[in-house]
Coordinates of C-alpha atoms in Angstrom, one line a residue:
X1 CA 28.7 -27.0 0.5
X2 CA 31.1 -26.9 -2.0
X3 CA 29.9 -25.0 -5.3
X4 CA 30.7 -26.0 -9.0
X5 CA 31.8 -23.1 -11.1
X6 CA 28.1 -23.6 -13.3
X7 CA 26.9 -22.3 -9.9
X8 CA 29.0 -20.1 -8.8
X9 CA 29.2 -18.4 -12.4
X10 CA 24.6 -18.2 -11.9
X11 CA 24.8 -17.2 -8.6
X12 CA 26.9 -14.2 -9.7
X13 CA 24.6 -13.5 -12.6
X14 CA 21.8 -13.4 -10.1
X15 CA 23.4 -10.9 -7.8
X16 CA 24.7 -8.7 -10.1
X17 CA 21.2 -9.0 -11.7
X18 CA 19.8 -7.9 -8.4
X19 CA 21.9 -5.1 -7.8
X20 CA 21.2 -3.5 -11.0
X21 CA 17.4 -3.9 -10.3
X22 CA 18.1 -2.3 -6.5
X23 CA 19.5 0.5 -8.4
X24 CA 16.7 1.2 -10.2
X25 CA 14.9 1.6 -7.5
X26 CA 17.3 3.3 -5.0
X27 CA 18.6 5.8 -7.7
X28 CA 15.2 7.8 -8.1
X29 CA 14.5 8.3 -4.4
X30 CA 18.3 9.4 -4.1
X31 CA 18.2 11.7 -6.7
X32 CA 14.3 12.8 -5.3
X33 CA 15.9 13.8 -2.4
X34 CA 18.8 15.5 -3.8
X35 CA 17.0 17.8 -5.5
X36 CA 14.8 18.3 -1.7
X37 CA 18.0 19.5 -0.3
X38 CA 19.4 21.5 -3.5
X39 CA 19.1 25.4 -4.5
X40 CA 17.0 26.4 -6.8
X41 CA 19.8 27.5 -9.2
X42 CA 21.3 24.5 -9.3
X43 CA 18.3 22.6 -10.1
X44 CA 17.1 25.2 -12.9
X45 CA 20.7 24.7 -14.7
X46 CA 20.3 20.6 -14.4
X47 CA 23.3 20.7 -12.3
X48 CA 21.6 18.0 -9.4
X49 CA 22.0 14.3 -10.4
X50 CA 23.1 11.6 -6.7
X51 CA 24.5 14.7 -4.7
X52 CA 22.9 18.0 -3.1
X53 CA 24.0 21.2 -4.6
X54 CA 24.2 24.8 -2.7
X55 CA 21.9 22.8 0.1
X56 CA 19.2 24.5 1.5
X57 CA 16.7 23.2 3.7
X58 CA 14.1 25.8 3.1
X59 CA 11.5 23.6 1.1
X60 CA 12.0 21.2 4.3
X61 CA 10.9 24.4 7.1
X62 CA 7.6 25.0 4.6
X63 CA 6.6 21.6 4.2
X64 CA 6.8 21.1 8.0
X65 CA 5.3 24.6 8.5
X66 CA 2.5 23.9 6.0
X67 CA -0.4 22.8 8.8
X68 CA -2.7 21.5 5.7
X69 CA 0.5 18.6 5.1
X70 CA 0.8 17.9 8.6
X71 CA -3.2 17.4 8.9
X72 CA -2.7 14.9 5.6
X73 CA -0.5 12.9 6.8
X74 CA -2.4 12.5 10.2
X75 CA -5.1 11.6 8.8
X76 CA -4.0 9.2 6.2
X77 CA -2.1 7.3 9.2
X78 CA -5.4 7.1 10.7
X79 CA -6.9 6.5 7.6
X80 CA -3.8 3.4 6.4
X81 CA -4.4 1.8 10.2
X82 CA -8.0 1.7 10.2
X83 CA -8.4 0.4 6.8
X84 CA -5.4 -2.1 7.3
X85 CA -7.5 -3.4 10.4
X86 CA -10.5 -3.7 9.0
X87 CA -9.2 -5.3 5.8
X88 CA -7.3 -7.6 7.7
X89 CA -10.9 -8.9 9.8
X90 CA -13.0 -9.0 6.8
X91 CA -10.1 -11.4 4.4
X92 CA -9.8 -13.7 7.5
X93 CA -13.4 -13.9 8.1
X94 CA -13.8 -14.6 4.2
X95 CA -10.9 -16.6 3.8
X96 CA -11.4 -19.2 6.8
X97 CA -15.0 -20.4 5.7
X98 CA -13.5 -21.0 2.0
X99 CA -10.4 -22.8 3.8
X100 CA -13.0 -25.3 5.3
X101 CA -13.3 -29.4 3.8
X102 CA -16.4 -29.4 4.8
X103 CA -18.2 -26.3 3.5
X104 CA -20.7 -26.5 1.0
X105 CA -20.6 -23.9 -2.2
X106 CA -17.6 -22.8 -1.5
X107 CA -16.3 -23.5 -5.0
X108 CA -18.8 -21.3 -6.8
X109 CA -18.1 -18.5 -3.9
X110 CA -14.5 -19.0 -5.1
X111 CA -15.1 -19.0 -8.5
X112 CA -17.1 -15.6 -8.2
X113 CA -14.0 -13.8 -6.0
X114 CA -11.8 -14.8 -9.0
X115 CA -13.7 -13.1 -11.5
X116 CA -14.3 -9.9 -9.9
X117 CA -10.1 -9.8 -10.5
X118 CA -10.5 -9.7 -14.0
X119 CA -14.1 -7.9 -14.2
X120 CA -14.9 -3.9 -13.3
X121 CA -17.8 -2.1 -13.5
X122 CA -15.7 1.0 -14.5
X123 CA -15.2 4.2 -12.8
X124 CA -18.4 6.1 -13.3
X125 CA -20.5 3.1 -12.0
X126 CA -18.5 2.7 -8.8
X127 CA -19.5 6.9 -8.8
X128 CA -23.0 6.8 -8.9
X129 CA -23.0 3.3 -6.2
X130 CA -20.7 5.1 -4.0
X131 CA -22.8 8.8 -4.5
X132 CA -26.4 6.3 -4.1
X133 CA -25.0 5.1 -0.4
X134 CA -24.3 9.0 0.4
X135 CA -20.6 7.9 1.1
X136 CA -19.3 10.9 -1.2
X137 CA -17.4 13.1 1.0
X138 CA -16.9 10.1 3.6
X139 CA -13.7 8.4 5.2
X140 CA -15.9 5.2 4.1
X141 CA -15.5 5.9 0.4
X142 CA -12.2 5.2 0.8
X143 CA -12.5 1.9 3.0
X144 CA -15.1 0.3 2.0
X145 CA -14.8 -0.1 -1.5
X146 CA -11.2 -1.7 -1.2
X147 CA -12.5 -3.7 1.7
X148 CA -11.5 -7.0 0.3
X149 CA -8.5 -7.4 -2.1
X150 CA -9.1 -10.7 -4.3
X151 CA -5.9 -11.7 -4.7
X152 CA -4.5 -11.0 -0.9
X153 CA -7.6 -13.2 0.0
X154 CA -6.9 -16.2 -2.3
X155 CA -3.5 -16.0 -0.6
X156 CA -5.1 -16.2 3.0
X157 CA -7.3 -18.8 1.9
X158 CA -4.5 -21.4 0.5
X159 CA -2.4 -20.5 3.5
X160 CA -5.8 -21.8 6.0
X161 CA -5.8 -24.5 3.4
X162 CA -2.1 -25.8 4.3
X163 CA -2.4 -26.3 7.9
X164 CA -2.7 -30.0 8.8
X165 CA -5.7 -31.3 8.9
X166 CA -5.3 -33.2 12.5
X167 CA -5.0 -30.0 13.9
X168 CA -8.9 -29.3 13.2
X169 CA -9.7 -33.0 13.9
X170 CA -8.0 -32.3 17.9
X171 CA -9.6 -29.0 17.7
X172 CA -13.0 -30.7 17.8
X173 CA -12.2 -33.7 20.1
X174 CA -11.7 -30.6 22.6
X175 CA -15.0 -29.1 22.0
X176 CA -13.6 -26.4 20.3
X177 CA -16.0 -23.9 18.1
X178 CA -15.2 -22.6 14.6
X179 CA -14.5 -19.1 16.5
X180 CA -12.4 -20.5 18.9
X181 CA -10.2 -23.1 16.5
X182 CA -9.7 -19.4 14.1
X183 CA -8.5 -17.8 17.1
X184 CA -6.7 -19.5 19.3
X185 CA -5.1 -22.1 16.8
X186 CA -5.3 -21.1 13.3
X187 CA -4.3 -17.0 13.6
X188 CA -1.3 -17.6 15.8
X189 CA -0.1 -20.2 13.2
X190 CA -0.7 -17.5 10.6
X191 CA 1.1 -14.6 11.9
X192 CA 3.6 -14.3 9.3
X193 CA 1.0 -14.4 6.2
X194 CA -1.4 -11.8 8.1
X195 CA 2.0 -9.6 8.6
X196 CA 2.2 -9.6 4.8
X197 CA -1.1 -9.2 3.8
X198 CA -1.1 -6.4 6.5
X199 CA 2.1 -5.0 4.7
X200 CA 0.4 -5.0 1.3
X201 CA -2.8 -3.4 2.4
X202 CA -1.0 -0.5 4.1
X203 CA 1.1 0.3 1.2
X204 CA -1.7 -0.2 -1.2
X205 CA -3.9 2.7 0.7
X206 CA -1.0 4.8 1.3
X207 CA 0.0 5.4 -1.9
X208 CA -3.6 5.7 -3.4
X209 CA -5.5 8.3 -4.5
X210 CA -7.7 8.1 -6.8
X211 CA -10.5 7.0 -5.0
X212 CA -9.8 10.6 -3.0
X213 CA -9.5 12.0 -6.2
X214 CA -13.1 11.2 -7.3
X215 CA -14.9 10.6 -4.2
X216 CA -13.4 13.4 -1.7
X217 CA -14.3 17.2 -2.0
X218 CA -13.6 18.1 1.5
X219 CA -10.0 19.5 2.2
X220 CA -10.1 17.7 5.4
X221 CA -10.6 14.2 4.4
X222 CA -7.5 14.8 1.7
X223 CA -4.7 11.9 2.3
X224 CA -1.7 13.0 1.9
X225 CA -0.9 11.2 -2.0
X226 CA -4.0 13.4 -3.0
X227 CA -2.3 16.7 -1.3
X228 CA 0.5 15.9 -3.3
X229 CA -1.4 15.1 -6.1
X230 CA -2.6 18.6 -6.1
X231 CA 1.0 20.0 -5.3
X232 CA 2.7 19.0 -8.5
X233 CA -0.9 19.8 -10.8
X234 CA -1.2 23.3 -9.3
X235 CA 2.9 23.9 -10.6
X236 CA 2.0 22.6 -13.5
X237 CA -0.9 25.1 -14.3
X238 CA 1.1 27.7 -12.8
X239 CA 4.0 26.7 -15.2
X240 CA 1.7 26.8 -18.5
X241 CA 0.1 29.9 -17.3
X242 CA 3.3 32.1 -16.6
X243 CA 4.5 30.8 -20.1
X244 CA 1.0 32.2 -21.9
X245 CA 1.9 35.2 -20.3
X246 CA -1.0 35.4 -17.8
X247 CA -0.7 36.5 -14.2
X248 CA -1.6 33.3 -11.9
X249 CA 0.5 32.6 -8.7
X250 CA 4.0 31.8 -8.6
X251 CA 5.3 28.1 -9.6
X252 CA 6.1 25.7 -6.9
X253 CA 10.2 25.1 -7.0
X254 CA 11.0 22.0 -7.8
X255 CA 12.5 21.6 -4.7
X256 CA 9.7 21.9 -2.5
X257 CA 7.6 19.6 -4.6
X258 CA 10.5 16.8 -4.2
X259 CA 10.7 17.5 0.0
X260 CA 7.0 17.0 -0.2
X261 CA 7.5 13.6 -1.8
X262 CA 9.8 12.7 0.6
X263 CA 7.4 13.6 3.1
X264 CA 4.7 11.0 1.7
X265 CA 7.3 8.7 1.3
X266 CA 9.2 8.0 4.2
X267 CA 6.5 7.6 6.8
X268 CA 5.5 4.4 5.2
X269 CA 9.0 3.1 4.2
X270 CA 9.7 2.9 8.2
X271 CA 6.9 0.2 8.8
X272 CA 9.3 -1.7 6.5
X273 CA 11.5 -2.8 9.1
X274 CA 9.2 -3.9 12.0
X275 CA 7.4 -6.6 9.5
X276 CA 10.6 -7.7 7.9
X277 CA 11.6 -10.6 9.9
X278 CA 7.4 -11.8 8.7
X279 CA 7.7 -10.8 5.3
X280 CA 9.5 -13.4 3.1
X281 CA 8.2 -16.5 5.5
X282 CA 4.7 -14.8 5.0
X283 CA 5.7 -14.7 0.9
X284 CA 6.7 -18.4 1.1
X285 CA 3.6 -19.8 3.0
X286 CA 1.3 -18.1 0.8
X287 CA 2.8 -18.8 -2.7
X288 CA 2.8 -22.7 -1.6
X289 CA -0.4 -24.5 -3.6
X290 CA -2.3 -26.5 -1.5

């Protein structure tokens, strides 16, 4: 298809557009890891920018060597499949009644899932429910709370919504149940939405910590965004308590709090690449009204 120069001249301006926007976000994690691989010198004088300087992969041994990291990240692997499985069952088993012609109320139920998107109880409310069902301390503080993302579920929903309507119709000529039209007809035809919404749950726990933050006292239940949490606010303290002159322990280097955000990061930038190929067909189904 031959292209007019109106097009080719926008279709530049998009790509060049994307590639500064790429930048933006490649650039941080570049120089992130720079500074994970640099001396402390160098990084002290402001000499690191795209490019290790006097390299040393010290911060890289202790982060590996530091058994309380390795248990976080364990755990919050655990912690990202589990909730990313259970998320995943309780959107489609909400989603596919709302999807259905025939079911009665299912307006109102709608209408009440929207507004809990733009309505919160607040922080110390969701405290004293979570602290009333003795979940404080409890892997189950951080699932069940986020159990059901509104907006991933209204996507769900209108991609049910889009399948053809003869395929239900057959479904029932065959003596098929609700149960067994979800799963034998309607899941494998929705494989690259539930990738997505898989994709977006995943990321969403992993790089939360909050929830941790309030609801999580135990050292062993600590995901690893709330280890790190606590990396970079102990240097901080130790920072402002060295400057007032006060004995405290020694700063964290820079250096080892960037490898230990590399560490955090990395694990789930590789599920990236297995969903891929589901990602932007999943993005398209679900975006298209119904």
């Amino acid at each position: 298809m031959v292209q007019n120069p109106a097009e080719k001249i926008g279709n530049m301006v998009i790509i060049i557009l994307l590639g500064i926007f790429c930048l933006f976000c490649i650039v941080p994690m570049i120089h992130i890891f720079s500074l994970s691989l640099s001396g402390n010198r160098a990084i002290m004088s402001g000499e690191v920018t795209l490019w290790p300087i006097d390299i040393n992969f010290e911060p890289y041994k202790n982060v590996f060597g530091d058994m309380s990291m390795i248990r976080s990240l364990l755990f919050t692997i655990w912690l990202v499949a589990g909730y990313t499985i259970v998320s995943l069952i309780a959107t489609i088993l909400a989603a596919y009644p709302l999807s259905r012609r025939n079911f009665k109320g299912k307006n109102i139920l709608f209408a009440l899932i929207i507004i809990t998107m733009f309505f919160n109880p607040g922080i110390i409310p969701n405290y004293l429910l979570i602290k009333e069902l003795h979940m404080l301390n409890s892997v189950w503080s951080l699932i069940l709370p986020l159990l059901i993302n509104a907006f991933l579920l209204i996507i769900l929903k209108t991609s049910f919504t889009q399948l053809p309507a003869e395929l239900e119709d057959s479904a029932w000529m065959d003596g098929c149940g609700h149960f067994r039209y979800l799963l034998r007809i309607v899941l494998p035809l929705s494989l690259p939405i539930l990738a997505t919404l898989a994709l977006y749950s995943a990321v969403d726990r992993w790089n939360m910590f909050q929830d941790a933050l309030f609801y999580i006292n135990d050292s062993n239940l600590y995901p690893i965004q709330q280890k790190l949490y606590q990396i970079v606010i102990n240097s901080q303290v130790n920072d402002a308590t060295a400057q007032e002159g006060f004995g405290g322990s020694a700063p964290v280097p820079e250096s080892l709090q960037a490898a230990s955000i590399m560490f955090a990061t990395v694990p789930i930038l590789l599920v990236y690449p297995w969903l891929q190929r589901y990602f932007i067909s999943g993005m398209l189904v679900g975006a298209v009204k119904g």
